[in-house]
Coordinates of C-alpha atoms and ligand atoms in Angstrom, one line a residue:
X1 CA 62.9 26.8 -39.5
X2 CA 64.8 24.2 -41.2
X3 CA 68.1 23.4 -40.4
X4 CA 69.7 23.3 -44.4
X5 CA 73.3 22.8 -43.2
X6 CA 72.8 18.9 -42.9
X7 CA 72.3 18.4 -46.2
X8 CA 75.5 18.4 -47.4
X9 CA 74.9 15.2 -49.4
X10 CA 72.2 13.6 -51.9
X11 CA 72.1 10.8 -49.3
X12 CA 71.1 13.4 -46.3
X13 CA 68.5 15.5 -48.4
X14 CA 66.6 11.9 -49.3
X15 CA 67.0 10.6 -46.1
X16 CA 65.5 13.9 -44.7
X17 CA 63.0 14.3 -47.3
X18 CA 61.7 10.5 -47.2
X19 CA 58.1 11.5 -48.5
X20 CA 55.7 13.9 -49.9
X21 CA 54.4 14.8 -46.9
X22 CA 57.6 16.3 -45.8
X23 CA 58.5 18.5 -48.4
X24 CA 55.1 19.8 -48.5
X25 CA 55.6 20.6 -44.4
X26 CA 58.5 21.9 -45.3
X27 CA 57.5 24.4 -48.0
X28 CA 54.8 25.6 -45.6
X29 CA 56.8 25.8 -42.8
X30 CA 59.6 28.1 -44.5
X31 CA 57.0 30.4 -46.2
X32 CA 54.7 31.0 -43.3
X33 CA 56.4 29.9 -40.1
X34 CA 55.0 27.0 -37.9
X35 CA 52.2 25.9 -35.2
X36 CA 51.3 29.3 -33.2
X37 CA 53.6 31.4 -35.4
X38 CA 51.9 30.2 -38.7
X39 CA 50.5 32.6 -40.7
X40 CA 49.2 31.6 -44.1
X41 CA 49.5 34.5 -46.8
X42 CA 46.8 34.2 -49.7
X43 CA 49.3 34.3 -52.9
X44 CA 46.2 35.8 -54.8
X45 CA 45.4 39.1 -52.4
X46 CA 47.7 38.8 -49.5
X47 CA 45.0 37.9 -46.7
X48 CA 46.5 36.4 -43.2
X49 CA 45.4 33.7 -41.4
X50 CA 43.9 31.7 -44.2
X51 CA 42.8 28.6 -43.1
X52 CA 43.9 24.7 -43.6
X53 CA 41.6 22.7 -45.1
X54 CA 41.6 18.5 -45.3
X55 CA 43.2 18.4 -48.6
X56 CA 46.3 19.8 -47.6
X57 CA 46.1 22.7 -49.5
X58 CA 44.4 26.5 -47.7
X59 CA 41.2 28.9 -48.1
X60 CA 41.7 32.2 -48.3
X61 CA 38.3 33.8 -46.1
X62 CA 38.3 36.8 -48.2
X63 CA 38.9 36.3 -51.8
X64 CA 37.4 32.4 -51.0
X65 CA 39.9 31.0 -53.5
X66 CA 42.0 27.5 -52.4
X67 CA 45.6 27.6 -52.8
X68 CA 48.0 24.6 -52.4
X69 CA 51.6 26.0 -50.5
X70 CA 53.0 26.1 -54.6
X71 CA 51.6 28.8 -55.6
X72 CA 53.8 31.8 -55.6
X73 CA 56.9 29.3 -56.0
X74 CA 58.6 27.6 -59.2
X75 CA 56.6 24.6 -58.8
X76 CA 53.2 26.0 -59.5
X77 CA 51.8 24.6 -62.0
X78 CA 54.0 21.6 -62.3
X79 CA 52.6 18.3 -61.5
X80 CA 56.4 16.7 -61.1
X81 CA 56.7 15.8 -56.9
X82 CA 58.7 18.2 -54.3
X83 CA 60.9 15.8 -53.7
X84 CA 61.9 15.4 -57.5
X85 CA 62.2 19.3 -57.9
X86 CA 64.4 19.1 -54.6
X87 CA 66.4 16.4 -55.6
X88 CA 67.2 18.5 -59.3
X89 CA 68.3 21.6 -57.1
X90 CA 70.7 19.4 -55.5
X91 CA 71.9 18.1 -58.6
X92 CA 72.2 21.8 -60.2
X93 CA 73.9 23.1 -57.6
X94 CA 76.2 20.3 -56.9
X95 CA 77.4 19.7 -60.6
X96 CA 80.4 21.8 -61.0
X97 CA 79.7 22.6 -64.7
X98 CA 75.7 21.6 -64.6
X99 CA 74.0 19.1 -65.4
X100 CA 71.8 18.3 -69.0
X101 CA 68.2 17.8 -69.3
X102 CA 68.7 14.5 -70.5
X103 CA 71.2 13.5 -67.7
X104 CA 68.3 15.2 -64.9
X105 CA 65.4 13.6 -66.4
X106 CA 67.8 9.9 -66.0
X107 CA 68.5 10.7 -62.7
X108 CA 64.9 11.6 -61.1
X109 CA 63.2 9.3 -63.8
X110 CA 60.8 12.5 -65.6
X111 CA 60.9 12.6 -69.4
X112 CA 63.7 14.4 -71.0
X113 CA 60.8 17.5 -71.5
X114 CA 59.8 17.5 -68.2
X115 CA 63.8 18.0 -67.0
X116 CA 64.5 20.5 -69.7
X117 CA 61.2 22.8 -67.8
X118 CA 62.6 21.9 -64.5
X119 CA 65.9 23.5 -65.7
X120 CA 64.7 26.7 -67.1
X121 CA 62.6 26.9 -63.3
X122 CA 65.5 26.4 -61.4
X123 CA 67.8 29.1 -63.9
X124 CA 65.5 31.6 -62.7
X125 CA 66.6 31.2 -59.2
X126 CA 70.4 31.9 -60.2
X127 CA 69.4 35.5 -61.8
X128 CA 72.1 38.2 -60.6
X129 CA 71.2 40.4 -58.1
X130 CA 71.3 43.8 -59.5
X131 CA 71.3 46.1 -56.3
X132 CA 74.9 45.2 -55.5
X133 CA 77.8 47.2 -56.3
X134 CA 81.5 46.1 -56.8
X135 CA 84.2 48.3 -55.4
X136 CA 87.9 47.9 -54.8
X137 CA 89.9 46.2 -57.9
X138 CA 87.8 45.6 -60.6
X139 CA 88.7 44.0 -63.9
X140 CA 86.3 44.6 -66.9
X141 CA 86.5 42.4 -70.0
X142 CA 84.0 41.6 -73.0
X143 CA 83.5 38.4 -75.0
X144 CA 82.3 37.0 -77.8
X145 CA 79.8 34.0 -77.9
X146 CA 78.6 32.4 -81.3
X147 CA 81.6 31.8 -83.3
X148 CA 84.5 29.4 -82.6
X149 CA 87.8 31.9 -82.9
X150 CA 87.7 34.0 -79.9
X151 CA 88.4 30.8 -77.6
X152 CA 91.3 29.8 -79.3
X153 CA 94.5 30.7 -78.4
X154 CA 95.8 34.0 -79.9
X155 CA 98.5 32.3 -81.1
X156 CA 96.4 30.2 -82.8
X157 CA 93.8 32.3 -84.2
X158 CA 93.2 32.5 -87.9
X159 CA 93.9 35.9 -88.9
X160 CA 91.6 38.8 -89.4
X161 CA 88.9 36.4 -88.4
X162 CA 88.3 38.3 -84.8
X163 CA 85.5 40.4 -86.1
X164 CA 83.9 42.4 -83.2
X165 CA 80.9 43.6 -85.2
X166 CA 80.3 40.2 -86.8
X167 CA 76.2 39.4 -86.5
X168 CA 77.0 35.8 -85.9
X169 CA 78.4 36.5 -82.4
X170 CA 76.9 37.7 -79.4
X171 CA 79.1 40.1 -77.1
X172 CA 78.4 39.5 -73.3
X173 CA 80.4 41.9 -71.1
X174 CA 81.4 41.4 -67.7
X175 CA 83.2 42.9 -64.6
X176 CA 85.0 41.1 -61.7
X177 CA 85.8 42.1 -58.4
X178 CA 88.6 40.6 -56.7
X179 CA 87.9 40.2 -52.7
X180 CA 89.5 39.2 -49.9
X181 CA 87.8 36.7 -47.5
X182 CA 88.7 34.8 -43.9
X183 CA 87.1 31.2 -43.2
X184 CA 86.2 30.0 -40.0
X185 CA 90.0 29.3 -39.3
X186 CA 90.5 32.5 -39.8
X187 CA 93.0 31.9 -42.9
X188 CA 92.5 34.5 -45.3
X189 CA 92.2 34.0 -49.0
X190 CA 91.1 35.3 -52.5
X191 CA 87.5 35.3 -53.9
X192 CA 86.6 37.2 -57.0
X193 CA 83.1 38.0 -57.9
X194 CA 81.7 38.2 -61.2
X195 CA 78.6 40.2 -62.8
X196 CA 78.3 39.3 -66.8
X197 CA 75.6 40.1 -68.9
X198 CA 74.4 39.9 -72.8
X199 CA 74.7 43.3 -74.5
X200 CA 73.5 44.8 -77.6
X201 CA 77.9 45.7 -78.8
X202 CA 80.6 46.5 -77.6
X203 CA 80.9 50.5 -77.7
X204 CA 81.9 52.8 -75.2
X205 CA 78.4 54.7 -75.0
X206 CA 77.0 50.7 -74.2
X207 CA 79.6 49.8 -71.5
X208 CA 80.3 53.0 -69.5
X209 CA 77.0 53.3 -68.4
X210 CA 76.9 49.6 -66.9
X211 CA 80.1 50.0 -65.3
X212 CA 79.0 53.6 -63.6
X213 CA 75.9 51.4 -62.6
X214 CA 77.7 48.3 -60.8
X215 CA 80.9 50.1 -59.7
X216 CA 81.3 52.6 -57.3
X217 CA 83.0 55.5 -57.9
X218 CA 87.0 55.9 -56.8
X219 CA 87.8 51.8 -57.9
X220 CA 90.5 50.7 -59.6
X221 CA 89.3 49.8 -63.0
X222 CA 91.5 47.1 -64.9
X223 CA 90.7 46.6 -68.8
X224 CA 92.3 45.8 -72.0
X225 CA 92.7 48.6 -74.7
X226 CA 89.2 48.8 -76.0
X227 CA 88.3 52.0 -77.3
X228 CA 85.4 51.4 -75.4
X229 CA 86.8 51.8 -71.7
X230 CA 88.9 55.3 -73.0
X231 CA 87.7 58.0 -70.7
X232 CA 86.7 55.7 -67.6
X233 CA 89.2 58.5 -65.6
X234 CA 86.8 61.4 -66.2
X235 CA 83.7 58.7 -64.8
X236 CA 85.7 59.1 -61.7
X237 CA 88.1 55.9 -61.6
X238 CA 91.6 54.6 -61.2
X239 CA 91.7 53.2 -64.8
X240 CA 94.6 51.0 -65.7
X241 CA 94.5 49.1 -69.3
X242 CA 96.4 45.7 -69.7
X243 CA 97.6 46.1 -73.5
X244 CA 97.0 42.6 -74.4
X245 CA 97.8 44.1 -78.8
X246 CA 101.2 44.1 -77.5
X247 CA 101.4 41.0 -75.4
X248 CA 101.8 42.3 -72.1
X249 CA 99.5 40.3 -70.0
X250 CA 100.5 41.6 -66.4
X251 CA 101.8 44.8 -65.4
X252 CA 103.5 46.0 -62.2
X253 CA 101.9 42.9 -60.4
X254 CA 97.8 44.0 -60.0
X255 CA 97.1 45.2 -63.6
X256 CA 95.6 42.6 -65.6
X257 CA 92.4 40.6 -66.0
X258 CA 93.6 37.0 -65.8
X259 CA 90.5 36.7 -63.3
X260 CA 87.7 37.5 -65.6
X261 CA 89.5 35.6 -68.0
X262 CA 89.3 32.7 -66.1
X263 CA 85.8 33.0 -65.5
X264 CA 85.2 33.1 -69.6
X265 CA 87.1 29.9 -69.7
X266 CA 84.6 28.6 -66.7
X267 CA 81.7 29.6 -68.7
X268 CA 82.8 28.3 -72.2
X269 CA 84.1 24.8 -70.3
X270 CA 80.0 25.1 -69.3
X271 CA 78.7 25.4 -72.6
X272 CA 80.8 23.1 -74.6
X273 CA 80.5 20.2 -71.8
X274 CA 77.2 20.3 -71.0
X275 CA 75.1 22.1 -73.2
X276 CA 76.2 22.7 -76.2
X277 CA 74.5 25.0 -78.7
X278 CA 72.9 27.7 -76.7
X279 CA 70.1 30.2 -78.4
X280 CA 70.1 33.9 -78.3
X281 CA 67.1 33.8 -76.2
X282 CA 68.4 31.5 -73.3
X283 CA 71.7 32.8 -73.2
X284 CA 71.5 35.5 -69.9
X285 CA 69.8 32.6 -68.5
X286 CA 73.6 30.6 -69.2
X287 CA 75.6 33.2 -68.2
X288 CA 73.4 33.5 -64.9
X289 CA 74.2 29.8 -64.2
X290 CA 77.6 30.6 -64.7
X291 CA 78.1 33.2 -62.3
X292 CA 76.3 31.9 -59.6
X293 CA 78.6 28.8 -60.0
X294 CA 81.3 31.0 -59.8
X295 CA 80.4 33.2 -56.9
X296 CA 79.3 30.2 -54.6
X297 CA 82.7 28.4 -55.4
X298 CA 83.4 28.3 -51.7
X299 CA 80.1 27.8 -50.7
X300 CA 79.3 24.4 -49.7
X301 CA 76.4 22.0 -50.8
X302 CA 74.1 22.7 -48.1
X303 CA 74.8 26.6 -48.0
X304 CA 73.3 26.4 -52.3
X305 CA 70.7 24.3 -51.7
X306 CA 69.5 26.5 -48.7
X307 CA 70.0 29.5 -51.0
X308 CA 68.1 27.9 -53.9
X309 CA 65.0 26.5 -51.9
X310 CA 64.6 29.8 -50.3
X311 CA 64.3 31.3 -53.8
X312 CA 62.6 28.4 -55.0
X313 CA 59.6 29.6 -52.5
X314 CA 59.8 33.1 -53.9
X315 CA 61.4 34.7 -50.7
X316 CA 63.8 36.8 -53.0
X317 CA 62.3 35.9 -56.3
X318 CA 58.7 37.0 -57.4
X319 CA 56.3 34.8 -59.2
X320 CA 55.8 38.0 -61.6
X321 CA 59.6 37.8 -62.6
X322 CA 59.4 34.0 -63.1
X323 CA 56.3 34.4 -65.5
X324 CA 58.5 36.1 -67.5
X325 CA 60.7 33.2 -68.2
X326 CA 58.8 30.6 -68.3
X327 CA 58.9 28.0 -71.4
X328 CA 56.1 28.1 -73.5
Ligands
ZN401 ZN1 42.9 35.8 -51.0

């Protein structure tokens, strides 16, 4: 198996993966293991020991079809080079607030097209992991994306103009749980955690049930005064509201949800400096980016890419899932 921890630069990941060849070896190697070990799965019926052939690419003996080691990954059908798709994980990883399709397709010289596919590929990989629970201290919050009001300041908000019903904007909710962690010198620091999703509004019979599903039972729940969040006692939590209506913005030292707030301002600085105008449609796919940028923030370079090229070859994500998103 690869050792991913050197690449924790551009330079080391080309240097490493100097041609074709490699990156193909590599793929191989990672999915089905290498010289004695090697076992080559069929993507199409899940045969062993299918065979090399002289092209490079494998025979299954018992369905007879020939595969090349992309099929079953995010490069299937995708003529652009491994080392091109490798290089753009890199880059989306790396860039702290992402990168454009425009500024990728410069960068590995494919068409502006071509880079805007890549991107969509490589979103898949960031998609939140929904068998994990938060517990602990969790602070909930909901936003609105679409119009331009809710970003401003509240001081300088144009009155009545903070419509939570309005069609124009889309409310995403989202919960984050504030951790402790140690690094390897053993100093211990904060983390938070974020899950975010779009949903349909912002009512309580919408929310509760996502918060019953991604927090356990007995946390500390932190909000604002929503309606929505009344009754999270009788769900079986420690709820404490932050009553932002009447400017209070941190009480008795834990109750408040500066954090999550934070993370709103990470996703917005996201959108407006990179991307813009985002549809409807494509928006989870945003939001995913943004989390995962969040949640890796003490991750270094080497730990994402190894995260994302492991994904990238469908160990945690399924080609089935990633039909589902892909660009027509
Ligand atoms: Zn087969």
């Amino acid at each position: 198996m690869i050792d991913f921890s050197k690449f924790d630069s551009l330079v080391s990941l080309t240097m490493y993966f100097n041609c074709e060849e490699k990156c193909r070896q590599t793929v191989v190697e990672t999915r089905w293991g290498v010289g004695k070990e090697q076992d080559v799965v069929c993507p199409y019926c899940g045969q062993h020991h299918c065979k090399s052939r002289k092209d490079g690419k494998f025979r299954c003996p018992k369905c007879k079809r020939n595969f090349s080691c992309r099929v079953g990954t995010i490069f299937e059908d995708s003529k652009v080079s491994l080392l091109k798709w490798f290089i753009a994980m890199y880059l989306i990883s790396s860039h702290k607030k992402g990168i454009s399709s425009s500024q990728l397709g410069r960068d590995i010289s494919v068409t502006q097209t071509t880079a805007w596919y890549m991107l969509h590929k490589i979103r898949t990989l960031f998609r939140q992991n929904d068998s994990e629970a938060f517990h602990g201290e969790i602070e909930c919050d909901e936003v609105y994306i679409g119009g331009k009001e809710k970003w401003k300041h509240e001081s300088m908000r144009t009155p009545h103009t903070q419509g939570r019903s309005t069609v124009t904007k889309t409310p995403i909710f989202g919960m984050l749980e504030r951790s402790e962690i140690i690094n390897e010198k053993g100093e211990r620091g904060f983390m938070s955690y974020v899950r975010a999703m779009v949903v349909e509004n912002t009512r309580k019979d919408t929310l509760q049930p996502i918060i019953s599903q991604f927090v356990e039972d007995g946390s500390m729940v932190f909000t604002d005064e929503l309606n929505a969040y009344n009754g999270l006692d009788k769900l079986g939590y420690d709820h404490k509201i932050c009553n932002h209506g009447s400017l209070q913005y941190v009480v008795d030292g834990k109750i408040y949800t500066n954090n999550i707030e934070g993370f709103w301002s990470h996703f917005r600085r996201m959108i407006t400096g990179c991307y813009h105008n985002i549809s409807d449609e494509h928006l989870q796919s945003y939001i995913d980016e943004a989390v995962y940028r969040w949640n890796t923030r003490k991750a270094d370079e080497s730990a994402r890419f190894s995260d994302m090229f492991l994904k990238s070859i469908g160990l945690i994500v399924t080609w089935n899932e990633l039909k589902l998103c892909r660009v027509a």
